[in-house]
XYZ file of C-alpha atoms in Angstrom:
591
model
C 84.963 97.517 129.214
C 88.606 97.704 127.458
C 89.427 99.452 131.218
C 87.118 97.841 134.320
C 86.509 101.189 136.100
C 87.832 101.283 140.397
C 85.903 99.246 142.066
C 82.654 101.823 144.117
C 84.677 103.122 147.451
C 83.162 101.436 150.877
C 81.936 104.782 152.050
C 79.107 104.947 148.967
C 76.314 102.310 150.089
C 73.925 101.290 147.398
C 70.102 102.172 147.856
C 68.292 100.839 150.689
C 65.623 98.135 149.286
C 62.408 100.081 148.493
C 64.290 103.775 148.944
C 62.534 106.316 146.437
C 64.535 107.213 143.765
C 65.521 111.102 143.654
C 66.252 111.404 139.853
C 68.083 114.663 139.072
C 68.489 115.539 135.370
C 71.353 117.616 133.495
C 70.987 119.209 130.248
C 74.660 120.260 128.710
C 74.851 122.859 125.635
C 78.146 121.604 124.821
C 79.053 124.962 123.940
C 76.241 125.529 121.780
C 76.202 122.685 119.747
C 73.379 121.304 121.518
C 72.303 124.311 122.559
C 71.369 125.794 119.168
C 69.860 122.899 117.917
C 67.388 122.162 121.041
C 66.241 124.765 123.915
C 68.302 123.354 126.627
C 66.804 125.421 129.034
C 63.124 124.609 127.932
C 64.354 120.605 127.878
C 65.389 121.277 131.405
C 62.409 122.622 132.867
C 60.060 120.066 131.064
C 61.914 116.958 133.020
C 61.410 118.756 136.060
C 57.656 117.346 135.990
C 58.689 113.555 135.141
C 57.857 110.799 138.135
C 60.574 110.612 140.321
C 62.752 114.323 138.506
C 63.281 116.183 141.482
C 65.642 118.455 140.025
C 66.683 119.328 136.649
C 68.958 121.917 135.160
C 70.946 123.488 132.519
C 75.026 124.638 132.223
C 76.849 125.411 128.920
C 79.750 122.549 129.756
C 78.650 120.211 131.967
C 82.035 118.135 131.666
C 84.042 121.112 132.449
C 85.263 121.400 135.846
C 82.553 123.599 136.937
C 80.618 121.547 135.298
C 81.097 118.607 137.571
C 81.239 120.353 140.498
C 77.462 121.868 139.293
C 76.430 118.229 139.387
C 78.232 117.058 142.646
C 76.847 119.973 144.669
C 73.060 119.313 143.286
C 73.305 115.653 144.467
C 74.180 116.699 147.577
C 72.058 120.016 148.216
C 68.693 117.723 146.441
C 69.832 114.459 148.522
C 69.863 112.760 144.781
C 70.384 109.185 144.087
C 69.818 108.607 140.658
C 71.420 110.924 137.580
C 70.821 111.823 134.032
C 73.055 113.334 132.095
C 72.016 114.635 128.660
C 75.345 115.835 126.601
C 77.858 113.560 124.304
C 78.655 110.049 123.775
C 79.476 108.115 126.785
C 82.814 106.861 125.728
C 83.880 110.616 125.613
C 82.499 111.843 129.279
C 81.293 108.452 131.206
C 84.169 107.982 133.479
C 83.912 112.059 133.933
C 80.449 112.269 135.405
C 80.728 108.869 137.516
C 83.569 110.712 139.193
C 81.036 113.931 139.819
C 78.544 111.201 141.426
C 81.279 109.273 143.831
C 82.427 112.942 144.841
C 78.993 113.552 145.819
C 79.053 110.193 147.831
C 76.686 107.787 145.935
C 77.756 105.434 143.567
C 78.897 106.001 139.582
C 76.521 102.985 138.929
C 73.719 105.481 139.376
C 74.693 107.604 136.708
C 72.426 106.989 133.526
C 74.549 108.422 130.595
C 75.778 111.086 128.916
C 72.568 110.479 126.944
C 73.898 111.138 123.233
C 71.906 114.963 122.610
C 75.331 115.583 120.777
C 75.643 112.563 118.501
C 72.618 111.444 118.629
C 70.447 114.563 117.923
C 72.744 117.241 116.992
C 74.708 116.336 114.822
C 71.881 114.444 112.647
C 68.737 116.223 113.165
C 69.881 119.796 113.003
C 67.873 120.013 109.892
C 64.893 119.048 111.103
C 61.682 121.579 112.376
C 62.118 122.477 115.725
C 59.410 120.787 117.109
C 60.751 117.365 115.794
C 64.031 118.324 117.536
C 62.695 119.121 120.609
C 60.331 115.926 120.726
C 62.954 113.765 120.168
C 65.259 114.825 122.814
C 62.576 115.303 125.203
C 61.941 110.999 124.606
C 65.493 110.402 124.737
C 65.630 111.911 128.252
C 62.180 110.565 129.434
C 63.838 107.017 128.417
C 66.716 107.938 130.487
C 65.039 108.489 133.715
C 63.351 105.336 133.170
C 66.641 103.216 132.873
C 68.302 105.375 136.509
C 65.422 104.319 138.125
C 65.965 100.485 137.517
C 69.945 101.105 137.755
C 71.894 99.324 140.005
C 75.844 98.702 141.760
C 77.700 96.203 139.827
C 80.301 94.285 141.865
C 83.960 94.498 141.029
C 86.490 91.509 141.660
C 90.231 92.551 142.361
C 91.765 89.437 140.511
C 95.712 89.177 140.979
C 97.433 89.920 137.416
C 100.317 87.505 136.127
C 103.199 89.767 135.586
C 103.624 88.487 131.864
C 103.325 90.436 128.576
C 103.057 88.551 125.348
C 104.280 90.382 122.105
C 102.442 88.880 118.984
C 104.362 90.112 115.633
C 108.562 90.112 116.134
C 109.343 92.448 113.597
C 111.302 95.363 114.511
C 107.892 97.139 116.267
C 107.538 93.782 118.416
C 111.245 93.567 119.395
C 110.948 97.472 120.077
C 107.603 96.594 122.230
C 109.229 93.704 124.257
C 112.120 95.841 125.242
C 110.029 98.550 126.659
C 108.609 96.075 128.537
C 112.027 94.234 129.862
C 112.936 97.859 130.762
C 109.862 98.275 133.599
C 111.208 94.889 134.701
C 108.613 92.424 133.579
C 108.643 88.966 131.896
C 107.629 88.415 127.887
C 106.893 86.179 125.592
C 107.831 87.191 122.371
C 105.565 85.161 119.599
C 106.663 85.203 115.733
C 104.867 83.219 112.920
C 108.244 83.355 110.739
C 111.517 81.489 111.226
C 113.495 84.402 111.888
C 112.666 88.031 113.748
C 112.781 90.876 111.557
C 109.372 90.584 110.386
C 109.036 93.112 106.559
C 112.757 94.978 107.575
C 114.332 91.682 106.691
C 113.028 92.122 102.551
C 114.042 96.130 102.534
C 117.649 98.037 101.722
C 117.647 101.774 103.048
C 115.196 103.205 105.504
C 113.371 106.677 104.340
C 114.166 109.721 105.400
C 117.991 108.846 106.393
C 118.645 105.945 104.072
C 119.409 104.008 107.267
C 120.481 100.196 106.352
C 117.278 98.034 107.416
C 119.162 95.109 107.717
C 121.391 97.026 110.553
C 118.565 98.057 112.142
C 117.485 94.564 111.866
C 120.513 92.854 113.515
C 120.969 95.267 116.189
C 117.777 94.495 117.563
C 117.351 90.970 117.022
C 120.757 90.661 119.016
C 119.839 93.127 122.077
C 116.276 90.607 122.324
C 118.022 87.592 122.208
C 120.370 88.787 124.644
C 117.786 90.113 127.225
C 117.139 86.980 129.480
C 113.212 88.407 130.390
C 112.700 87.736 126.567
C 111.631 84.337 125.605
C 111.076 84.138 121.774
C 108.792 81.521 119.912
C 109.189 81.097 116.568
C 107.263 79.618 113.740
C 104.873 80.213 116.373
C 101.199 81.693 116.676
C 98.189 82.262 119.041
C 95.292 79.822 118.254
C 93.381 80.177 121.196
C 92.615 82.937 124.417
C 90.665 81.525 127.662
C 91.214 82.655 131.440
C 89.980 86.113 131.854
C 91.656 90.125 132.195
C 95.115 89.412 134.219
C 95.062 86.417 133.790
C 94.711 85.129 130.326
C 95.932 81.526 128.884
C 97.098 81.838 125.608
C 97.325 78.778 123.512
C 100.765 78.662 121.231
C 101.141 76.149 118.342
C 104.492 75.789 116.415
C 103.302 76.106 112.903
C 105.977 73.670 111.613
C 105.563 70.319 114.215
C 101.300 71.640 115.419
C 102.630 71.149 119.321
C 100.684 73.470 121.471
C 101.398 74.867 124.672
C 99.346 76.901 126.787
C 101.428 80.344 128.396
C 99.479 82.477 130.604
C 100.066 86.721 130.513
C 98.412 89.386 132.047
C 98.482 91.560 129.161
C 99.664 91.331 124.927
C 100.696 93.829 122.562
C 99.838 92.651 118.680
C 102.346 94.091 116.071
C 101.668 92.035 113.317
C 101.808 95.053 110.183
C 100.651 94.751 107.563
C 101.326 92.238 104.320
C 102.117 93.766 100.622
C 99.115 93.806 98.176
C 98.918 91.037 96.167
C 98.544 92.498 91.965
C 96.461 90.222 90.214
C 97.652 88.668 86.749
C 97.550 91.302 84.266
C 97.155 94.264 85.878
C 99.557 96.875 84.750
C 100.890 94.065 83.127
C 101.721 91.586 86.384
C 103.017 88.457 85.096
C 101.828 89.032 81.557
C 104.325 91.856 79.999
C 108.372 91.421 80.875
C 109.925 93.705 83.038
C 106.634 93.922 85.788
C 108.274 93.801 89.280
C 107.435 95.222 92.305
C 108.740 97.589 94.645
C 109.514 94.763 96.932
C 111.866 93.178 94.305
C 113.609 96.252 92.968
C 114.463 96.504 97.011
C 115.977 93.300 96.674
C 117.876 93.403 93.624
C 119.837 96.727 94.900
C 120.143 94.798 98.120
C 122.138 92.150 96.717
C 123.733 93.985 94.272
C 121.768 92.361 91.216
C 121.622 95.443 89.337
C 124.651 95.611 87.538
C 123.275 97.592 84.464
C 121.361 100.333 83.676
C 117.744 99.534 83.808
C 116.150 101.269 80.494
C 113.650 103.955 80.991
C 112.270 102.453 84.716
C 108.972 103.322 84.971
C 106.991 103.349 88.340
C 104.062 102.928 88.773
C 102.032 104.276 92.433
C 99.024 103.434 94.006
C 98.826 99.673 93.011
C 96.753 98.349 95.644
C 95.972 101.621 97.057
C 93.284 104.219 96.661
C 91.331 101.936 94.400
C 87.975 102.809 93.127
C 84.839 101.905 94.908
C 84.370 97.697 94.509
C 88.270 97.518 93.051
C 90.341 96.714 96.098
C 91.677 99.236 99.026
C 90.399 102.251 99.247
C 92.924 103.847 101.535
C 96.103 105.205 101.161
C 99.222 102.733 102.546
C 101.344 105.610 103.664
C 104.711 104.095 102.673
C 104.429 103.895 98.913
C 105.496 107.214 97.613
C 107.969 108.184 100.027
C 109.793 104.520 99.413
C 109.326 105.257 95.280
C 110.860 108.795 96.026
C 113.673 106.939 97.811
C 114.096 104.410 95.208
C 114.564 107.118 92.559
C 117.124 108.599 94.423
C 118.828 105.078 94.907
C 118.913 104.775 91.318
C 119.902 107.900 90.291
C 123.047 107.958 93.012
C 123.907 104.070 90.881
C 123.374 105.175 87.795
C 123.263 108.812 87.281
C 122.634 109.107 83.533
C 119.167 106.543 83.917
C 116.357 108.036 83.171
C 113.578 107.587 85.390
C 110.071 108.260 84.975
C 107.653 107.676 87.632
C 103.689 107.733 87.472
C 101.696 109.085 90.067
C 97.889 108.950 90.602
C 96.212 112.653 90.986
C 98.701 113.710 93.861
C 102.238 112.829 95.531
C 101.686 111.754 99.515
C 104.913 111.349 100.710
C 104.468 111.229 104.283
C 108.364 111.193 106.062
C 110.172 113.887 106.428
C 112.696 115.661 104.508
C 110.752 113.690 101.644
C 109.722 116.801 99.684
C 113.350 117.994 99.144
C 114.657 114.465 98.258
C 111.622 114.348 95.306
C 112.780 117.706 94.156
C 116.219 116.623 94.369
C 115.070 113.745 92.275
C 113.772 115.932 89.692
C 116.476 118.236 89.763
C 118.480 114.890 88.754
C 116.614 114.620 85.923
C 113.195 112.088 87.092
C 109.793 113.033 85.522
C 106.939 112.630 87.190
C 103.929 112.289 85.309
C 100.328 112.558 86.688
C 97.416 110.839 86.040
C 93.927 110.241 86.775
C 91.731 106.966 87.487
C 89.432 108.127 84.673
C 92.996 107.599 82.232
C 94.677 105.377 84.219
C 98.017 104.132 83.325
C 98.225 100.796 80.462
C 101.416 98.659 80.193
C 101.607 96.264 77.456
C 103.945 94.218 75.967
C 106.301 95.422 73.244
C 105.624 93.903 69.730
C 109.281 93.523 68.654
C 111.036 92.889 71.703
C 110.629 91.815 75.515
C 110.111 94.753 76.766
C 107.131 96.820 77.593
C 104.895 99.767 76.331
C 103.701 101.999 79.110
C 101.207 104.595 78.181
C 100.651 107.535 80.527
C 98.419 110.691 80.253
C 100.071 113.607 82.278
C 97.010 115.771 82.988
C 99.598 118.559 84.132
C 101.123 118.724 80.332
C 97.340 117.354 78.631
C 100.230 114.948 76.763
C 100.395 111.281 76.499
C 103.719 109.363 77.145
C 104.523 106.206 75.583
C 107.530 104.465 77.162
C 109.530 101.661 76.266
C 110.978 100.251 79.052
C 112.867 96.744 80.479
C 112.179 97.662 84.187
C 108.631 98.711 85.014
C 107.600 98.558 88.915
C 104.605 98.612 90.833
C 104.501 99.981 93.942
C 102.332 98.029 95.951
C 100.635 99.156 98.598
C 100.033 97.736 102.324
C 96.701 95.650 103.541
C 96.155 93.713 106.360
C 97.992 90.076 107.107
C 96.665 87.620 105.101
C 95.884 85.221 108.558
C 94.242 88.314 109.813
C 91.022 86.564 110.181
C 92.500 83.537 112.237
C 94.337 86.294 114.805
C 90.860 88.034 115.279
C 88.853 84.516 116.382
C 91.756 83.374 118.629
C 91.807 86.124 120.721
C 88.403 87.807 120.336
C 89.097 91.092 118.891
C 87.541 92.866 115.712
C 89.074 94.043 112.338
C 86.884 96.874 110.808
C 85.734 97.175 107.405
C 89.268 97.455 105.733
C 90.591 94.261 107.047
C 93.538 95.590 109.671
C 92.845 95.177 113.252
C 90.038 97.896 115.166
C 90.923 100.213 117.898
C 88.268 101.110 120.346
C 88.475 104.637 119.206
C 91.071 106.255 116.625
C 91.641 109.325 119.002
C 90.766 108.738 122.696
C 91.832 104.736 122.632
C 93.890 104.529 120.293
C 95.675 101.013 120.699
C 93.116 99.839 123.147
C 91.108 96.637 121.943
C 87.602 95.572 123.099
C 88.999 92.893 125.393
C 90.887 94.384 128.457
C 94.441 93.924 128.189
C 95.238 93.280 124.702
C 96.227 96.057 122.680
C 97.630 97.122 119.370
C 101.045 98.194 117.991
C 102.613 98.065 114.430
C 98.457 97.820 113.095
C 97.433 99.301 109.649
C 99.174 100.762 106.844
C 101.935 102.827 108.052
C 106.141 103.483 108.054
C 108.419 102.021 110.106
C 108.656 104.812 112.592
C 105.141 105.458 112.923
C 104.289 101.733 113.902
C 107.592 101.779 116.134
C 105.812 104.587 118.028
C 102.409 103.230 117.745
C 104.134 99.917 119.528
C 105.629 101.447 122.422
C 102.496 103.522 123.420
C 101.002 100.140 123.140
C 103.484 98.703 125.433
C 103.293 101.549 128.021
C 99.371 100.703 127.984
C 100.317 97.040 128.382
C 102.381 98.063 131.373
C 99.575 99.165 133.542
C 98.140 95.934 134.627
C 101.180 94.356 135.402
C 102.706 97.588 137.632
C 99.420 97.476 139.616
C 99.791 93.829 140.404
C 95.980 93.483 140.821
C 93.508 94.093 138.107
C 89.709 95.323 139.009
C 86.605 93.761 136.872
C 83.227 94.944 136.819
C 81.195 92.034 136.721
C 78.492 93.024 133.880
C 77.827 89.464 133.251
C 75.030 87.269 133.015
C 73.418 86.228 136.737
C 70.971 83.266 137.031
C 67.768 83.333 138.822
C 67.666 80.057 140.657
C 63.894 80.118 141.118
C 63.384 81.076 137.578
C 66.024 78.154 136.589
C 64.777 74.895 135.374
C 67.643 73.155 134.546
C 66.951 73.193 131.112
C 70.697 73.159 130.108
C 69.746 75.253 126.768
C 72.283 77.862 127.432
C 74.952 75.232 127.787
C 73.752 72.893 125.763
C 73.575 74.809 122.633
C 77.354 76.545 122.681
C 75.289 79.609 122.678
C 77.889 81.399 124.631
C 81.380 82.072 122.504
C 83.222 82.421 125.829
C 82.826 79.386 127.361
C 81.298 81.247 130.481
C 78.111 78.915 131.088
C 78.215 75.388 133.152
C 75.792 73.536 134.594
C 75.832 72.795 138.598
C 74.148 70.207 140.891
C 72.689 72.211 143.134
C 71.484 69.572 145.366
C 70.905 65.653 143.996
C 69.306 65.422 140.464
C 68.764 69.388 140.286
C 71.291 71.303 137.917
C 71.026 75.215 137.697
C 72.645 77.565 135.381
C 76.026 79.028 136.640
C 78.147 81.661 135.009
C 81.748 82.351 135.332
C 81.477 85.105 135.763
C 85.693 86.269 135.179
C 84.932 84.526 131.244
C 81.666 86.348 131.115
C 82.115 89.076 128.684
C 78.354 90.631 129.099
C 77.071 90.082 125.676
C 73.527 88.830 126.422
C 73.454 85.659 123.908
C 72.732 83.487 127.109
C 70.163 85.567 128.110
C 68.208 85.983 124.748
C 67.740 81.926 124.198
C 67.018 81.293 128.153
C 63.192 80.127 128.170
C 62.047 80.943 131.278
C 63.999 84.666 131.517
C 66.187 83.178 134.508
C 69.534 84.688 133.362
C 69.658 88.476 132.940
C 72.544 91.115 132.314
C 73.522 93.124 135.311
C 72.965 96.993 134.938
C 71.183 95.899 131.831
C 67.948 94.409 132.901
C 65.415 92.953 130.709
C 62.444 95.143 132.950
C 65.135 98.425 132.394
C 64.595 98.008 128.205
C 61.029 97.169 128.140
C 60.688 100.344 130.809
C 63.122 102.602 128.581
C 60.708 101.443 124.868
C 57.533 102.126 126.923
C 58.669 105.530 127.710
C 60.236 106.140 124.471
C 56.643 105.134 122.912
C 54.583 107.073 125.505
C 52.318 109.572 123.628
């Protein structure tokens, strides 16, 4: 779990051996959007008959306060031991109801639950007859008893956390992050794969909204980092490798540039890596085929270094290039950044060369994110910049001038139903933002996911938002975004990354793999084959020429692969029992 849960207080004893289970069940309406899809009540009062229900109720909010004080009193007034809990997901309410159990004095292990009524009836089978509805909630629940009937406490171990964050990423996010950090007094290692920090500030000019010098921005904070004495900054550095276990991992560094590695151990990391530009293929809107194609990223430059000494002729811009592409073309989102830094470019240009003029296609609508950006684009086309809209069905053609080296661009404006042909020296792309091109090394060093657009996955985009699946590593300065956003993004992830370290001591629920010794033969298959991709599974002589299966059980990450190639069924997940399944299918299959 991205955040082990307190470890069961002394004063809640597990069950006695062989104690009957007293399963109480709880039916939520979640303000009626269970409620009007299945009879709640009726639900209710049909678990009341199931072996081992011996109570089982109804309430219109069962994770409201009143809610959880319904269920606390019931455990104690029905001497319960066991709980089910029909309402949402349980990433939403989980920790909610455990804390209703322990209040009741039993442990938040018994809890079965929520069991998913909301999202996993609701809001799919509303359609459905009745009947159907009914029947499949009523399974759901009867498959929920079964598992709080075979529950069971999981031990916690209170490991001791090393007081040192790692920053991956030192752009101006990561240098922001590690500062935060310095601040609340801790230690960190501040990793970047480049030569220099700065990270994508060091290729722009002027910040949106406040045409802020990025450069500025740039030194400032590369000077206040290298100054702090708690920051220790690796360069042409990156993370190839994560053992140890939450608050205490061992990060493997190599130096890109000589391959020496060296091993630094943290008790929690904050990734800022951002994002990459999209990459335009040859030919597309004319990339490295017609003169006059650059990018955004070079037009930066150029005014930068004061390259642009002339008039450009009829600059044409062109959004969306690696953005919003059609289904099977490329990105599908938008980046975030593009049209607010095209608005800001036209304004650049405009303040250099006032009598330019500017055209600037945009696809189907204008998303200019920062603020203030609104009035500077109709400042801009006070000034004199046309904006011209078009659609993917007509998109936007640039070709290459017949009598000279300049280019041809074609637009249909589907506000005016005209089409624009414009010769022009100076024709940009703005190119949108997609995840770093090593993405896919980052993600197998340290065991975290990417989702389906490439750029690094939260747990959840709303209630964990910079939380990863592994405990203690979280995310800052991820996905297509401005500078501001991921600066803000960073420091909540550096707060987060605070927590372990100000507690000094870290609790782990140990849902890991345990070993049967009578079951064991020694086999060695679980070792043997690498099966496990955490390195959590050794082989022990037990006594002379008998090995037995051991797990580690801090490296254990719970995911079963052990367990599903062990021959003789020796090795089983805690809380997740093989006999707790095949009892939940039979029940789920029971006529």
């Amino acid at each position: 779990l991205p955040l082990p849960h307190p470890p069961v207080p002394e004063t809640v004893p597990p069950l006695e051996v062989g104690e009957e289970p007293r399963v109480g069940v709880f039916i939520c309406h979640c303000g009626g959007i269970i409620g009007n899809v299945i009879d709640s009540p009726g639900l209710a009062q049909w678990a009341s008959h199931l072996p081992n229900v011996v109570h089982s109720t109804d309430y219109i909010f069962m994770c409201s306060d009143p809610g959880q004080e319904f269920i606390t009193e019931a455990i104690k007034e029905h001497k319960l031991n066991r709980v089910v809990v029909g309402s949402c997901s349980p990433l939403q309410h989980e920790d909610t109801f455990r804390r209703a159990l322990e209040a009741a004095g039993i442990s938040g292990y018994y809890l079965v639950g929520p069991v998913g009524l909301r999202e996993m009836l609701a809001l799919v089978n509303a359609n459905d007859p009745p009947d159907v509805r009914q029947e499949k909630a009523q399974d759901m629940i009867r498959s929920g008893v079964a598992k709080a009937i075979n529950n069971e406490i999981v031990p916690v171990k209170s490991v001791e956390v090393t007081r040192i964050a790692m920053i991956v990423g030192g752009g101006v996010s990561g240098m922001t992050a590690a500062l935060d950090i310095t601040r609340k007094g801790f230690d960190v290692i501040l990793v970047e794969k480049e030569n220099k920090l700065g990270g994508r500030l060091n290729d722009l000019y002027n910040l949106f909204p406040k045409m802020e010098s990025a450069q500025e921005i740039v030194d400032d904070l590369t000077a206040r980092v290298e100054k702090e004495k708690r920051i220790k900054i690796l360069l042409n550095s990156k993370p190839v490798l994560r053992e140890g276990s939450y608050g205490n991992y061992g990060i493997t560094i190599q130096n890109t540039e000589t391959g020496e590695q060296e091993v630094h151990t943290i008790g929690s990391m904050v990734i800022t890596t951002g994002t990459d530009t999209y990459d335009p293929k040859k030919g597309e809107y004319g990339w490295e085929e017609v003169p006059g194609v650059i990018t955004t990223l070079e037009l930066e430059r150029m005014i930068r270094n004061g390259e642009l000494k002339k008039p450009p002729k009829n600059p044409v811009f062109i959004h969306c290039v690696g953005s919003r592409q059609s289904p099977g073309e490329g990105n599908r989102y938008c980046s975030r950044v593009c049209c607010s830094a095209v608005i800001t470019m036209h304004h650049e240009l405009k303040e250099m060369f006032p009598d330019v003029r500017v055209f600037s296609a945009y696809k189907e609508h204008i998303r200019p994110f920062a603020n203030n950006m609104e009035e500077m684009w109709r400042e801009n086309r006070q000034k004199g910049v046309s904006y011209l809209r078009w659609i993917r069905e007509k998109p936007v053609t640039v070709e290459k001038a017949p009598d000279a080296d300049e280019a041809i661009v074609t637009v249909y404006d589907t506000l005016s139903q005209e089409t624009f042909k414009i010769r022009s020296n100076m024709v940009v792309l703005a190119l949108g933002l997609e995840a770093p091109h090593d993405v896919n090394e980052l993600t197998k060093a340290l065991g975290i996911n990417r989702g389906q657009d490439g750029f690094l996955l939260e747990v959840h985009m709303k209630f964990k938002p910079v939380e990863t699946t592994v405990p203690g590593i979280f995310l800052g300065a991820t996905y297509a975004k401005n500078v501001s956003d991921s600066i803000n993004q960073a420091r909540g992830a550096a707060s987060a990354a605070c927590a372990p370290l100000n507690l000094g001591t870290v609790n782990i629920e140990l849902l890991t793999a345990d070993v049967d010794e009578d079951l064991c033969v020694g086999c060695d298959l679980c070792h043997y084959s690498e099966i496990c991709p955490y390195d959590a599974v050794s082989m022990v002589e037990v006594s002379p020429g008998v090995k037995k299966s051991v797990t580690n059980e801090l490296a254990c990450e719970g995911c079963g692969a052990c367990c599903s190639i062990c021959p003789t069924g020796a090795r089983d997940l805690r809380w997740w029992r093989e006999k707790s399944f095949y009892d939940q299918i039979e029940e789920m299959l029971r006529e």
